[in-house]
């Protein structure tokens, strides 16, 4: 993919990351914070994918898949914790 | 020839994905309730990230494309589950709070 | 499961598991394929002995596999229309009343069918699955436009009939 597409896209995704951070700070309760954190994880996955296109190396995708796994597990654990007072209860 | 077509398709997919991510972030910033925010977040975790990962066909590198396909399948299977977990917790907390409030109303009335 | 399904089922599982193994490794070296097939066979046999993998469906496996393209393609169509609706709702700030709607799901499907319902419906951004109960056969959805709950229920049951029933009845 040509650089003149990927580099502006990288800048834009970084800007979205900052906007997601604002959403995290402005959240009014715990569940809204969980939603914003999940969104931030997705934006970072997009950032890693774009870096992978820029450098042409597939190793960044390892990190992206691992991050998706971590964010899934942590979101489900946090939601269950807030629901019943224990991640496995 | 094929590589030009692939680049155009990849660029379009990337553009659609970025637009969807932007709308999603704006929605999460603006909506007041958790359940409403989950709709906005679903826009990024579902179609948005899939479009961005699918634009990897423009790289024409088989290793990158297989990894992107794996990531797409993984995200598609896990994102409904995590959004369901948040939605269930939000719903239960809301019903519990309403029950508590109505119980308090009854005690103050009597 | 039918007579052909008895042989075909494990073979399909082995092929899928091997494909996942090879995608993680990103190589099609013959030695890697051999190791992947051996690992997948061991996993499928172990799963059969322990009884983790169970199919309770009466439909023969070839017919269920034939329904898979319709399931994936139909879900993609739902995804596009749902994305369009949600994006328009977020941009225009239409005051559509978003609310909870209860959808009855067929109770005889078992856990597999309920899981398929949940993933298929929850994947589309304009519906969020709030509660799903396969024993009572009901699903609580949060939809964007809940002005007409009966239309939402009819639409969900229609998509189930067209996309999911052949694969996960």
CSV table of C-alpha atoms in Angstrom, one decimal:
chain,number,residue,atom,x,y,z
A,1,UNK,CA,0.0,0.0,0.0
A,2,UNK,CA,1.4,3.4,-0.9
A,3,UNK,CA,2.8,5.6,1.9
A,4,UNK,CA,0.7,8.7,1.0
A,5,UNK,CA,-2.4,6.8,2.1
A,6,UNK,CA,-1.0,5.0,5.1
A,7,UNK,CA,0.8,7.9,6.8
A,8,UNK,CA,-2.3,10.3,7.0
A,9,UNK,CA,-4.3,7.3,8.1
A,10,UNK,CA,-1.8,6.8,10.9
A,11,UNK,CA,-2.1,10.4,12.0
A,12,UNK,CA,-5.9,10.2,12.0
A,13,UNK,CA,-6.0,7.0,14.0
A,14,UNK,CA,-3.6,8.6,16.6
A,15,UNK,CA,-6.0,11.6,16.8
A,16,UNK,CA,-8.8,9.2,17.4
A,17,UNK,CA,-6.8,7.6,20.1
A,18,UNK,CA,-6.6,11.0,21.9
A,19,UNK,CA,-10.4,11.4,21.4
A,20,UNK,CA,-11.0,8.0,22.9
A,21,UNK,CA,-8.9,9.1,25.9
A,22,UNK,CA,-11.1,12.1,26.3
A,23,UNK,CA,-14.1,9.7,26.2
A,24,UNK,CA,-12.4,7.7,28.9
A,25,UNK,CA,-11.9,10.7,31.1
A,26,UNK,CA,-15.4,12.1,30.6
A,27,UNK,CA,-17.1,8.8,31.4
A,28,UNK,CA,-19.7,9.2,34.2
A,29,UNK,CA,-19.7,5.7,35.6
A,30,UNK,CA,-17.6,2.5,35.7
A,31,UNK,CA,-19.4,0.7,32.8
A,32,UNK,CA,-18.9,3.7,30.5
A,33,UNK,CA,-15.2,3.5,31.3
A,34,UNK,CA,-15.2,-0.2,30.4
A,35,UNK,CA,-16.8,0.7,27.1
A,36,UNK,CA,-14.3,3.4,26.4
A,37,UNK,CA,-11.4,1.1,27.2
A,38,UNK,CA,-12.7,-1.5,24.8
A,39,UNK,CA,-12.9,1.1,22.1
A,40,UNK,CA,-9.3,2.2,22.8
A,41,UNK,CA,-8.1,-1.4,22.4
A,42,UNK,CA,-9.8,-1.6,19.0
A,43,UNK,CA,-8.2,1.7,18.0
A,44,UNK,CA,-4.8,0.4,19.0
A,45,UNK,CA,-5.4,-2.7,17.0
A,46,UNK,CA,-6.1,-0.5,14.0
A,47,UNK,CA,-2.9,1.4,14.7
A,48,UNK,CA,-0.9,-1.8,14.8
A,49,UNK,CA,-2.4,-3.0,11.5
A,50,UNK,CA,-1.5,0.3,9.8
A,51,UNK,CA,2.0,0.1,11.1
A,52,UNK,CA,2.2,-3.4,9.7
A,53,UNK,CA,1.2,-2.0,6.2
A,54,UNK,CA,3.7,0.8,6.5
A,55,UNK,CA,6.7,-1.4,7.4
A,56,UNK,CA,5.5,-4.5,5.4
A,57,UNK,CA,6.3,-6.8,8.3
A,58,UNK,CA,3.7,-9.3,9.6
A,59,UNK,CA,5.0,-9.3,13.2
A,60,UNK,CA,2.9,-6.4,14.3
A,61,UNK,CA,-0.2,-8.5,13.7
A,62,UNK,CA,1.0,-10.9,16.4
A,63,UNK,CA,0.7,-8.0,18.9
A,64,UNK,CA,-2.7,-7.0,17.4
A,65,UNK,CA,-4.2,-10.5,17.9
A,66,UNK,CA,-2.7,-10.8,21.4
A,67,UNK,CA,-4.1,-7.4,22.3
A,68,UNK,CA,-7.6,-8.4,21.0
A,69,UNK,CA,-7.4,-11.5,23.2
A,70,UNK,CA,-6.4,-9.5,26.3
A,71,UNK,CA,-9.0,-6.8,25.8
A,72,UNK,CA,-11.7,-9.5,25.4
A,73,UNK,CA,-10.8,-11.3,28.5
A,74,UNK,CA,-10.4,-8.2,30.6
A,75,UNK,CA,-13.7,-6.7,29.4
A,76,UNK,CA,-15.6,-9.9,30.2
A,77,UNK,CA,-13.9,-10.2,33.6
A,78,UNK,CA,-14.6,-6.5,34.5
A,79,UNK,CA,-18.3,-6.8,33.5
A,80,UNK,CA,-18.7,-10.0,35.6
A,81,UNK,CA,-17.0,-8.4,38.5
A,82,UNK,CA,-19.3,-5.4,38.4
A,83,UNK,CA,-22.3,-7.7,38.1
A,84,UNK,CA,-21.8,-10.2,40.9
A,85,UNK,CA,-18.8,-9.0,42.9
A,86,UNK,CA,-16.3,-11.6,41.6
A,87,UNK,CA,-14.8,-12.4,38.1
A,88,UNK,CA,-15.9,-16.1,38.3
A,89,UNK,CA,-18.7,-15.9,40.7
B,1,UNK,CA,-3.3,-4.2,-13.4
B,2,UNK,CA,-4.5,-6.5,-10.6
B,3,UNK,CA,-2.2,-4.7,-8.2
B,4,UNK,CA,-3.8,-1.3,-9.1
B,5,UNK,CA,-7.3,-2.7,-8.5
B,6,UNK,CA,-6.2,-4.2,-5.2
B,7,UNK,CA,-4.7,-0.9,-4.1
B,8,UNK,CA,-7.9,1.0,-5.0
B,9,UNK,CA,-10.1,-1.6,-3.1
B,10,UNK,CA,-7.7,-1.5,-0.1
B,11,UNK,CA,-7.7,2.2,0.0
B,12,UNK,CA,-11.5,2.4,-0.1
B,13,UNK,CA,-11.8,-0.2,2.6
B,14,UNK,CA,-9.3,1.8,4.7
B,15,UNK,CA,-11.3,5.0,4.2
B,16,UNK,CA,-14.6,3.3,5.1
B,17,UNK,CA,-13.0,1.8,8.2
B,18,UNK,CA,-11.6,5.2,9.3
B,19,UNK,CA,-14.9,6.9,8.8
B,20,UNK,CA,-16.7,4.2,10.9
B,21,UNK,CA,-14.1,4.5,13.7
B,22,UNK,CA,-14.6,8.3,13.7
B,23,UNK,CA,-18.4,8.1,13.9
B,24,UNK,CA,-18.0,5.5,16.7
B,25,UNK,CA,-15.7,7.6,18.8
B,26,UNK,CA,-18.0,10.6,18.4
B,27,UNK,CA,-21.0,8.5,19.4
B,28,UNK,CA,-19.3,7.2,22.5
B,29,UNK,CA,-18.3,10.8,23.4
B,30,UNK,CA,-21.8,12.1,23.0
B,31,UNK,CA,-24.4,9.5,24.0
B,32,UNK,CA,-25.5,9.6,27.7
B,33,UNK,CA,-26.4,6.0,28.4
B,34,UNK,CA,-24.2,2.8,28.4
B,35,UNK,CA,-26.6,0.9,26.2
B,36,UNK,CA,-26.6,3.7,23.7
B,37,UNK,CA,-22.9,3.8,23.8
B,38,UNK,CA,-22.7,0.1,23.1
B,39,UNK,CA,-24.4,0.7,19.7
B,40,UNK,CA,-21.8,3.3,18.8
B,41,UNK,CA,-19.0,1.0,20.1
B,42,UNK,CA,-20.3,-1.9,18.0
B,43,UNK,CA,-19.8,0.3,14.9
B,44,UNK,CA,-16.0,0.2,15.6
B,45,UNK,CA,-15.6,-3.3,17.0
B,46,UNK,CA,-17.7,-4.9,14.2
B,47,UNK,CA,-17.5,-3.4,10.7
B,48,UNK,CA,-14.9,-0.7,11.4
B,49,UNK,CA,-12.0,-2.9,12.4
B,50,UNK,CA,-13.0,-5.5,9.9
B,51,UNK,CA,-12.7,-3.0,7.0
B,52,UNK,CA,-9.3,-1.8,8.3
B,53,UNK,CA,-8.0,-5.4,8.6
B,54,UNK,CA,-9.5,-6.3,5.2
B,55,UNK,CA,-7.6,-3.5,3.5
B,56,UNK,CA,-4.5,-5.7,4.0
B,57,UNK,CA,-5.3,-7.3,0.6
B,58,UNK,CA,-3.6,-4.2,-0.9
B,59,UNK,CA,-0.2,-5.3,0.6
B,60,UNK,CA,-0.2,-8.5,-1.5
B,61,UNK,CA,1.8,-10.2,1.2
B,62,UNK,CA,0.3,-13.7,1.9
B,63,UNK,CA,1.7,-13.7,5.5
B,64,UNK,CA,0.0,-10.4,6.3
B,65,UNK,CA,-3.3,-11.4,4.7
B,66,UNK,CA,-3.5,-14.7,6.6
B,67,UNK,CA,-2.9,-13.0,9.9
B,68,UNK,CA,-5.5,-10.4,9.0
B,69,UNK,CA,-8.0,-13.1,8.2
B,70,UNK,CA,-7.3,-14.8,11.5
B,71,UNK,CA,-7.7,-11.5,13.4
B,72,UNK,CA,-11.0,-10.8,11.6
B,73,UNK,CA,-12.5,-14.2,12.6
B,74,UNK,CA,-11.3,-13.7,16.1
B,75,UNK,CA,-12.7,-10.1,16.5
B,76,UNK,CA,-16.0,-11.2,14.9
B,77,UNK,CA,-16.4,-14.0,17.4
B,78,UNK,CA,-15.4,-12.1,20.5
B,79,UNK,CA,-16.8,-8.6,20.1
B,80,UNK,CA,-20.5,-9.7,20.4
B,81,UNK,CA,-19.7,-11.6,23.6
B,82,UNK,CA,-17.9,-8.7,25.3
B,83,UNK,CA,-20.7,-6.2,24.3
B,84,UNK,CA,-23.3,-8.7,25.7
B,85,UNK,CA,-21.4,-8.9,29.0
B,86,UNK,CA,-21.4,-5.1,29.4
B,87,UNK,CA,-25.1,-4.8,28.3
B,88,UNK,CA,-26.2,-7.5,30.8
B,89,UNK,CA,-24.4,-5.9,33.7
B,90,UNK,CA,-25.8,-2.5,32.8
B,91,UNK,CA,-29.3,-3.9,32.6
B,92,UNK,CA,-29.1,-5.7,35.9
B,93,UNK,CA,-27.6,-2.7,37.7
B,94,UNK,CA,-30.4,-0.5,36.4
B,95,UNK,CA,-33.2,-2.9,37.4
B,96,UNK,CA,-31.6,-3.4,40.9
B,97,UNK,CA,-31.3,0.4,41.3
B,98,UNK,CA,-35.0,0.9,40.3
B,99,UNK,CA,-36.1,-1.9,42.7
B,100,UNK,CA,-34.2,-0.2,45.5
B,101,UNK,CA,-35.6,3.2,44.7
B,102,UNK,CA,-39.2,1.9,44.7
B,103,UNK,CA,-38.6,0.1,48.0
B,104,UNK,CA,-37.3,3.4,49.5
B,105,UNK,CA,-40.4,5.2,48.2
B,106,UNK,CA,-42.6,2.7,49.9
B,107,UNK,CA,-40.9,3.0,53.2
B,108,UNK,CA,-41.1,6.8,53.1
B,109,UNK,CA,-44.8,6.7,52.2
B,110,UNK,CA,-45.6,4.3,55.1
C,1,UNK,CA,-26.4,-37.3,12.9
C,2,UNK,CA,-26.8,-39.5,9.8
C,3,UNK,CA,-24.6,-42.2,8.7
C,4,UNK,CA,-22.4,-40.0,6.4
C,5,UNK,CA,-22.2,-37.4,9.2
C,6,UNK,CA,-20.5,-40.0,11.4
C,7,UNK,CA,-17.5,-40.0,9.2
C,8,UNK,CA,-17.7,-36.5,7.8
C,9,UNK,CA,-18.1,-34.7,11.1
C,10,UNK,CA,-14.7,-35.5,12.6
C,11,UNK,CA,-13.0,-35.0,9.2
C,12,UNK,CA,-14.4,-31.5,9.0
C,13,UNK,CA,-13.3,-30.7,12.5
C,14,UNK,CA,-9.8,-32.0,11.8
C,15,UNK,CA,-9.5,-29.9,8.6
C,16,UNK,CA,-10.7,-26.8,10.4
C,17,UNK,CA,-8.3,-27.2,13.3
C,18,UNK,CA,-5.4,-27.9,11.0
C,19,UNK,CA,-6.3,-24.7,9.0
C,20,UNK,CA,-6.3,-22.7,12.2
C,21,UNK,CA,-2.9,-24.2,13.1
C,22,UNK,CA,-1.4,-23.4,9.7
C,23,UNK,CA,-2.8,-19.8,9.8
C,24,UNK,CA,-1.2,-19.2,13.1
C,25,UNK,CA,2.1,-20.5,11.8
C,26,UNK,CA,1.6,-18.9,8.4
C,27,UNK,CA,3.4,-21.7,6.6
C,28,UNK,CA,2.4,-24.5,4.3
C,29,UNK,CA,5.4,-26.6,4.8
C,30,UNK,CA,4.6,-30.4,4.5
C,31,UNK,CA,6.1,-31.1,7.9
C,32,UNK,CA,3.9,-28.4,9.5
C,33,UNK,CA,0.8,-29.8,7.8
C,34,UNK,CA,1.7,-33.3,9.1
C,35,UNK,CA,2.1,-32.0,12.7
C,36,UNK,CA,-1.1,-30.0,12.4
C,37,UNK,CA,-3.1,-33.0,11.2
C,38,UNK,CA,-1.7,-35.1,14.0
C,39,UNK,CA,-2.5,-32.5,16.7
C,40,UNK,CA,-6.0,-31.9,15.3
C,41,UNK,CA,-6.7,-35.7,15.2
C,42,UNK,CA,-5.5,-36.1,18.8
C,43,UNK,CA,-7.7,-33.1,19.9
C,44,UNK,CA,-10.8,-34.4,18.1
C,45,UNK,CA,-10.4,-37.9,19.5
C,46,UNK,CA,-9.8,-36.6,23.0
C,47,UNK,CA,-12.8,-34.3,22.7
C,48,UNK,CA,-15.0,-37.2,21.6
C,49,UNK,CA,-13.9,-39.3,24.6
C,50,UNK,CA,-14.4,-36.6,27.1
C,51,UNK,CA,-17.6,-35.6,25.4
C,52,UNK,CA,-16.9,-31.9,25.0
C,53,UNK,CA,-17.9,-31.8,21.4
C,54,UNK,CA,-21.6,-32.8,21.1
C,55,UNK,CA,-24.0,-32.3,18.3
C,56,UNK,CA,-27.6,-32.8,19.1
C,57,UNK,CA,-29.0,-31.9,15.7
C,58,UNK,CA,-30.9,-34.4,13.6
C,59,UNK,CA,-30.1,-32.7,10.3
C,60,UNK,CA,-27.4,-34.5,8.3
C,61,UNK,CA,-24.0,-32.7,8.3
C,62,UNK,CA,-23.8,-32.1,4.5
C,63,UNK,CA,-27.0,-30.2,4.5
C,64,UNK,CA,-25.9,-28.1,7.5
C,65,UNK,CA,-22.6,-27.3,5.7
C,66,UNK,CA,-24.5,-26.3,2.6
C,67,UNK,CA,-26.3,-23.7,4.7
C,68,UNK,CA,-23.1,-22.1,5.9
C,69,UNK,CA,-22.5,-19.7,2.9
C,70,UNK,CA,-26.1,-18.4,3.3
C,71,UNK,CA,-25.5,-17.9,7.0
C,72,UNK,CA,-22.2,-15.9,6.5
C,73,UNK,CA,-23.5,-14.0,3.4
C,74,UNK,CA,-26.8,-13.1,5.0
C,75,UNK,CA,-25.0,-12.0,8.2
C,76,UNK,CA,-22.8,-9.7,6.0
C,77,UNK,CA,-25.9,-8.2,4.4
C,78,UNK,CA,-27.4,-7.6,7.9
C,79,UNK,CA,-24.1,-6.1,8.9
C,80,UNK,CA,-24.1,-3.6,6.1
C,81,UNK,CA,-27.7,-2.5,6.6
C,82,UNK,CA,-27.3,-2.3,10.4
C,83,UNK,CA,-24.1,-0.3,10.1
C,84,UNK,CA,-25.9,2.1,7.7
C,85,UNK,CA,-28.8,2.6,10.1
C,86,UNK,CA,-26.6,3.0,13.2
C,87,UNK,CA,-24.3,5.5,11.4
C,88,UNK,CA,-27.3,7.6,10.3
C,89,UNK,CA,-28.8,7.5,13.8
C,90,UNK,CA,-25.5,8.7,15.3
C,91,UNK,CA,-24.9,11.5,12.7
C,92,UNK,CA,-28.4,12.9,12.4
C,93,UNK,CA,-29.2,12.5,16.0
C,94,UNK,CA,-32.7,11.4,15.2
C,95,UNK,CA,-34.8,11.0,18.2
C,96,UNK,CA,-35.7,7.4,17.5
C,97,UNK,CA,-36.7,5.9,20.8
C,98,UNK,CA,-34.2,3.2,21.6
C,99,UNK,CA,-35.5,0.6,24.0
C,100,UNK,CA,-35.6,-3.0,25.1
C,101,UNK,CA,-37.5,-5.5,23.0
C,102,UNK,CA,-38.2,-9.2,23.9
C,103,UNK,CA,-37.8,-11.7,21.1
C,104,UNK,CA,-39.1,-15.3,21.5
C,105,UNK,CA,-36.5,-17.8,20.2
C,106,UNK,CA,-37.3,-21.4,19.3
C,107,UNK,CA,-36.6,-23.3,22.6
C,108,UNK,CA,-35.8,-26.7,21.0
C,109,UNK,CA,-32.4,-25.7,19.6
C,110,UNK,CA,-30.3,-26.0,22.7
C,111,UNK,CA,-27.2,-24.1,23.7
C,112,UNK,CA,-25.6,-24.2,20.2
C,113,UNK,CA,-28.6,-22.5,18.6
C,114,UNK,CA,-28.7,-19.9,21.4
C,115,UNK,CA,-25.0,-19.1,21.0
C,116,UNK,CA,-25.5,-18.8,17.2
C,117,UNK,CA,-28.4,-16.4,17.8
C,118,UNK,CA,-26.3,-14.3,20.2
C,119,UNK,CA,-23.3,-14.0,18.0
C,120,UNK,CA,-25.3,-13.4,14.8
C,121,UNK,CA,-27.5,-10.7,16.3
C,122,UNK,CA,-24.9,-9.1,18.6
C,123,UNK,CA,-22.4,-8.7,15.7
C,124,UNK,CA,-24.8,-6.3,13.9
C,125,UNK,CA,-24.3,-2.8,15.5
C,126,UNK,CA,-28.0,-1.8,15.6
C,127,UNK,CA,-29.0,-4.6,18.0
C,128,UNK,CA,-27.3,-5.3,21.3
C,129,UNK,CA,-28.1,-8.6,23.1
C,130,UNK,CA,-28.9,-7.8,26.7
C,131,UNK,CA,-30.1,-11.1,28.0
C,132,UNK,CA,-30.4,-14.6,26.4
C,133,UNK,CA,-32.2,-17.6,28.0
C,134,UNK,CA,-32.4,-20.7,25.9
C,135,UNK,CA,-34.4,-22.7,28.4
C,136,UNK,CA,-37.2,-20.2,28.5
C,137,UNK,CA,-36.7,-19.4,24.9
C,138,UNK,CA,-36.4,-15.7,25.0
C,139,UNK,CA,-33.9,-13.0,24.1
C,140,UNK,CA,-33.9,-9.4,25.3
C,141,UNK,CA,-32.6,-7.0,22.7
C,142,UNK,CA,-31.7,-3.3,22.9
C,143,UNK,CA,-32.6,-1.8,19.5
C,144,UNK,CA,-32.2,1.7,18.1
C,145,UNK,CA,-35.7,2.1,16.8
C,146,UNK,CA,-38.2,0.6,19.2
C,147,UNK,CA,-41.3,2.5,18.1
C,148,UNK,CA,-42.8,-0.7,16.8
C,149,UNK,CA,-41.7,-3.8,18.8
C,150,UNK,CA,-43.8,-6.3,16.8
C,151,UNK,CA,-42.0,-5.3,13.6
C,152,UNK,CA,-38.6,-5.9,15.3
C,153,UNK,CA,-39.7,-9.3,16.5
C,154,UNK,CA,-41.0,-10.2,13.0
C,155,UNK,CA,-37.8,-9.1,11.4
C,156,UNK,CA,-35.6,-11.1,13.8
C,157,UNK,CA,-37.6,-14.2,13.3
C,158,UNK,CA,-37.5,-13.7,9.5
C,159,UNK,CA,-33.7,-13.4,9.4
C,160,UNK,CA,-33.5,-16.5,11.6
C,161,UNK,CA,-35.7,-18.5,9.2
C,162,UNK,CA,-33.7,-17.4,6.2
C,163,UNK,CA,-30.1,-17.5,7.5
C,164,UNK,CA,-29.7,-19.6,10.6
C,165,UNK,CA,-32.3,-22.4,10.6
C,166,UNK,CA,-30.5,-24.8,8.3
C,167,UNK,CA,-27.2,-24.6,10.2
C,168,UNK,CA,-28.2,-24.2,13.8
C,169,UNK,CA,-31.9,-25.1,14.0
